[in-house]
Amino acid sequence: MKKKITIDLFRALVIAALEEKGYDVISDDTGYIHACPEEEGKPELLLAVISRCLSNGERRESPQVLASRTLVEKLKTKADSMAGDVMPCVAFGVARYSYFDCEVCVVPVMVWDELAETGGVYSKTAAGVFYNYQAAGELLPQDAVLRVSWGAKEY
């Protein structure tokens, strides 16, 4: 699986999921996605998309997806520079050995300050913050904005 296809796929899936959940979405060449809620009282979102494709079904790979500390800090800085109440979020995209079995989960960056724990859905190290899709099970993780899973059947 090619890296460019993977990131393009997950950017499109994040945009589709946000639009389905009632957000007007703007994606430009900055690399960020800006989502404005149609519903009053919800904050605007600024998202950076991280993608991971598990590539080898024959060996066990870590279910954690890393958003680097640098990426998170740049995302916070960009959100702080925008007018209004803008919540910085990381959108994690995971393909489980195939593009036909994937998910996206949008998580506000403040979650790691409040809920990070070793072995949990959210954890953090000096390298950055992690989302563990397996630890989340079949549920929407606590304080996540959305989590959507896609499956396709090959004929």
mmCIF file of C-alpha atoms in Angstrom:
data_model
loop_
_atom_site.group_PDB
_atom_site.id
_atom_site.type_symbol
_atom_site.label_atom_id
_atom_site.label_comp_id
_atom_site.label_asym_id
_atom_site.label_seq_id
_atom_site.Cartn_x
_atom_site.Cartn_y
_atom_site.Cartn_z
ATOM 1 C CA MET A 1 0.000 0.000 0.000
ATOM 2 C CA LYS A 2 1.333 3.394 -0.948
ATOM 3 C CA LYS A 3 1.783 6.178 1.583
ATOM 4 C CA LYS A 4 0.213 8.890 -0.629
ATOM 5 C CA ILE A 5 -2.870 6.768 -1.303
ATOM 6 C CA THR A 6 -3.201 6.015 2.414
ATOM 7 C CA ILE A 7 -3.122 9.661 3.545
ATOM 8 C CA ASP A 8 -5.419 10.765 0.698
ATOM 9 C CA LEU A 9 -7.898 8.002 1.561
ATOM 10 C CA PHE A 10 -8.009 8.912 5.239
ATOM 11 C CA ARG A 11 -8.301 12.658 4.576
ATOM 12 C CA ALA A 12 -11.327 11.889 2.392
ATOM 13 C CA LEU A 13 -12.843 9.534 4.997
ATOM 14 C CA VAL A 14 -12.381 12.111 7.777
ATOM 15 C CA ILE A 15 -14.068 14.782 5.649
ATOM 16 C CA ALA A 16 -16.939 12.419 4.791
ATOM 17 C CA ALA A 17 -17.436 11.440 8.449
ATOM 18 C CA LEU A 18 -17.432 15.070 9.608
ATOM 19 C CA GLU A 19 -19.931 16.090 6.940
ATOM 20 C CA GLU A 20 -22.203 13.182 7.925
ATOM 21 C CA LYS A 21 -22.002 14.372 11.553
ATOM 22 C CA GLY A 22 -23.154 17.881 10.642
ATOM 23 C CA TYR A 23 -19.965 19.837 10.002
ATOM 24 C CA ASP A 24 -19.145 22.128 7.098
ATOM 25 C CA VAL A 25 -15.609 21.139 6.122
ATOM 26 C CA ILE A 26 -12.822 23.152 4.524
ATOM 27 C CA SER A 27 -9.655 21.390 3.411
ATOM 28 C CA ASP A 28 -6.878 23.423 1.836
ATOM 29 C CA ASP A 29 -3.200 23.116 0.971
ATOM 30 C CA THR A 30 -2.048 23.802 4.555
ATOM 31 C CA GLY A 31 -2.592 20.143 5.412
ATOM 32 C CA TYR A 32 -5.180 20.911 8.088
ATOM 33 C CA ILE A 33 -8.912 20.310 7.932
ATOM 34 C CA HIS A 34 -11.187 23.009 9.374
ATOM 35 C CA ALA A 35 -14.656 21.832 10.405
ATOM 36 C CA CYS A 36 -17.456 24.214 11.417
ATOM 37 C CA PRO A 37 -20.495 22.695 13.144
ATOM 38 C CA GLU A 38 -23.941 23.390 11.774
ATOM 39 C CA GLU A 39 -25.306 23.006 15.329
ATOM 40 C CA GLU A 40 -25.030 25.933 17.769
ATOM 41 C CA GLY A 41 -22.845 25.445 20.830
ATOM 42 C CA LYS A 42 -20.334 23.023 19.331
ATOM 43 C CA PRO A 43 -16.766 24.283 18.821
ATOM 44 C CA GLU A 44 -15.076 24.546 15.460
ATOM 45 C CA LEU A 45 -12.456 21.851 14.891
ATOM 46 C CA LEU A 46 -8.980 22.090 13.398
ATOM 47 C CA LEU A 47 -7.689 18.652 12.468
ATOM 48 C CA ALA A 48 -4.416 17.073 11.483
ATOM 49 C CA VAL A 49 -4.807 13.635 9.902
ATOM 50 C CA ILE A 50 -2.497 10.777 10.873
ATOM 51 C CA SER A 51 -2.733 7.524 8.943
ATOM 52 C CA ARG A 52 -1.400 4.066 9.565
ATOM 53 C CA CYS A 53 -1.776 0.963 7.466
ATOM 54 C CA LEU A 54 -0.992 -2.304 9.178
ATOM 55 C CA SER A 55 0.864 -4.082 6.439
ATOM 56 C CA ASN A 56 1.526 -7.646 7.428
ATOM 57 C CA GLY A 57 -1.235 -9.913 8.679
ATOM 58 C CA GLU A 58 1.288 -12.650 9.474
ATOM 59 C CA ARG A 59 2.880 -10.864 12.426
ATOM 60 C CA ARG A 60 1.426 -8.953 15.313
ATOM 61 C CA GLU A 61 1.746 -5.196 14.888
ATOM 62 C CA SER A 62 1.163 -2.594 17.555
ATOM 63 C CA PRO A 63 -2.422 -1.304 17.565
ATOM 64 C CA GLN A 64 -1.174 2.128 18.586
ATOM 65 C CA VAL A 65 -0.999 5.058 16.188
ATOM 66 C CA LEU A 66 1.412 7.896 16.998
ATOM 67 C CA ALA A 67 0.885 11.616 16.505
ATOM 68 C CA SER A 68 4.296 13.185 17.071
ATOM 69 C CA ARG A 69 4.789 15.828 19.734
ATOM 70 C CA THR A 70 5.895 18.267 17.003
ATOM 71 C CA LEU A 71 2.682 17.736 15.033
ATOM 72 C CA VAL A 72 0.530 18.228 18.137
ATOM 73 C CA GLU A 73 2.354 21.425 19.140
ATOM 74 C CA LYS A 74 2.055 22.886 15.623
ATOM 75 C CA LEU A 75 -1.642 21.991 15.584
ATOM 76 C CA LYS A 76 -2.215 23.743 18.942
ATOM 77 C CA THR A 77 -0.326 26.834 17.762
ATOM 78 C CA LYS A 78 -2.338 27.008 14.541
ATOM 79 C CA ALA A 79 -5.648 26.603 16.430
ATOM 80 C CA ASP A 80 -4.649 29.324 18.925
ATOM 81 C CA SER A 81 -3.901 31.720 16.053
ATOM 82 C CA MET A 82 -7.391 31.333 14.579
ATOM 83 C CA ALA A 83 -10.315 33.579 15.490
ATOM 84 C CA GLY A 84 -13.024 32.120 17.695
ATOM 85 C CA ASP A 85 -13.238 28.936 19.727
ATOM 86 C CA VAL A 86 -11.278 26.377 17.690
ATOM 87 C CA MET A 87 -10.565 22.940 19.167
ATOM 88 C CA PRO A 88 -7.379 21.253 17.888
ATOM 89 C CA CYS A 89 -7.937 17.547 17.142
ATOM 90 C CA VAL A 90 -5.992 14.642 15.727
ATOM 91 C CA ALA A 91 -7.855 12.462 13.237
ATOM 92 C CA PHE A 92 -6.390 8.965 13.343
ATOM 93 C CA GLY A 93 -6.910 6.713 10.339
ATOM 94 C CA VAL A 94 -6.118 3.007 10.609
ATOM 95 C CA ALA A 95 -6.296 0.430 7.826
ATOM 96 C CA ARG A 96 -6.209 -3.101 9.207
ATOM 97 C CA TYR A 97 -4.056 -4.898 6.601
ATOM 98 C CA SER A 98 -6.267 -3.645 3.770
ATOM 99 C CA TYR A 99 -8.061 -0.496 2.662
ATOM 100 C CA PHE A 100 -11.240 -2.598 2.813
ATOM 101 C CA ASP A 101 -11.161 -2.637 6.649
ATOM 102 C CA CYS A 102 -10.445 0.764 8.156
ATOM 103 C CA GLU A 103 -11.547 3.351 10.697
ATOM 104 C CA VAL A 104 -11.107 6.993 11.610
ATOM 105 C CA CYS A 105 -11.284 8.467 15.094
ATOM 106 C CA VAL A 106 -11.208 12.221 15.808
ATOM 107 C CA VAL A 107 -9.751 13.087 19.213
ATOM 108 C CA PRO A 108 -9.286 16.558 20.785
ATOM 109 C CA VAL A 109 -5.656 17.074 21.871
ATOM 110 C CA MET A 110 -6.746 18.030 25.404
ATOM 111 C CA VAL A 111 -7.823 14.400 25.932
ATOM 112 C CA TRP A 112 -4.229 13.259 26.459
ATOM 113 C CA ASP A 113 -3.765 15.712 29.342
ATOM 114 C CA GLU A 114 -6.846 14.328 31.077
ATOM 115 C CA LEU A 115 -7.141 10.641 30.128
ATOM 116 C CA ALA A 116 -3.737 9.316 29.038
ATOM 117 C CA GLU A 117 -2.700 6.069 30.716
ATOM 118 C CA THR A 118 -0.269 3.301 29.866
ATOM 119 C CA GLY A 119 -2.034 0.531 27.969
ATOM 120 C CA GLY A 120 -5.227 2.546 27.552
ATOM 121 C CA VAL A 121 -7.008 3.972 24.541
ATOM 122 C CA TYR A 122 -4.983 7.172 24.967
ATOM 123 C CA SER A 123 -1.352 7.278 26.078
ATOM 124 C CA LYS A 124 1.569 9.645 25.707
ATOM 125 C CA THR A 125 5.350 9.574 25.801
ATOM 126 C CA ALA A 126 8.135 12.020 25.010
ATOM 127 C CA ALA A 127 7.670 11.064 21.333
ATOM 128 C CA GLY A 128 4.037 12.181 21.222
ATOM 129 C CA VAL A 129 0.493 10.974 21.810
ATOM 130 C CA PHE A 130 -0.957 7.576 20.931
ATOM 131 C CA TYR A 131 -4.394 6.253 20.035
ATOM 132 C CA ASN A 132 -4.934 2.501 20.546
ATOM 133 C CA TYR A 133 -7.800 1.386 18.315
ATOM 134 C CA GLN A 134 -7.895 -2.137 19.819
ATOM 135 C CA ALA A 135 -8.233 -0.845 23.384
ATOM 136 C CA ALA A 136 -11.255 1.183 22.247
ATOM 137 C CA GLY A 137 -13.065 -2.025 21.325
ATOM 138 C CA GLU A 138 -16.303 -1.416 19.438
ATOM 139 C CA LEU A 139 -17.144 1.827 21.274
ATOM 140 C CA LEU A 140 -16.636 5.541 20.797
ATOM 141 C CA PRO A 141 -13.673 6.309 23.077
ATOM 142 C CA GLN A 142 -14.294 8.722 25.937
ATOM 143 C CA ASP A 143 -14.310 12.375 24.790
ATOM 144 C CA ALA A 144 -13.652 11.499 21.121
ATOM 145 C CA VAL A 145 -15.588 13.630 18.622
ATOM 146 C CA LEU A 146 -16.367 10.690 16.347
ATOM 147 C CA ARG A 147 -15.272 7.199 15.399
ATOM 148 C CA VAL A 148 -16.367 5.579 12.158
ATOM 149 C CA SER A 149 -15.453 2.172 10.771
ATOM 150 C CA TRP A 150 -15.639 1.197 7.100
ATOM 151 C CA GLY A 151 -15.660 -2.251 5.586
ATOM 152 C CA ALA A 152 -15.831 -3.284 1.969
ATOM 153 C CA LYS A 153 -16.532 -6.640 0.446
ATOM 154 C CA GLU A 154 -14.301 -7.732 -2.398
ATOM 155 C CA TYR A 155 -15.989 -9.758 -5.165
#
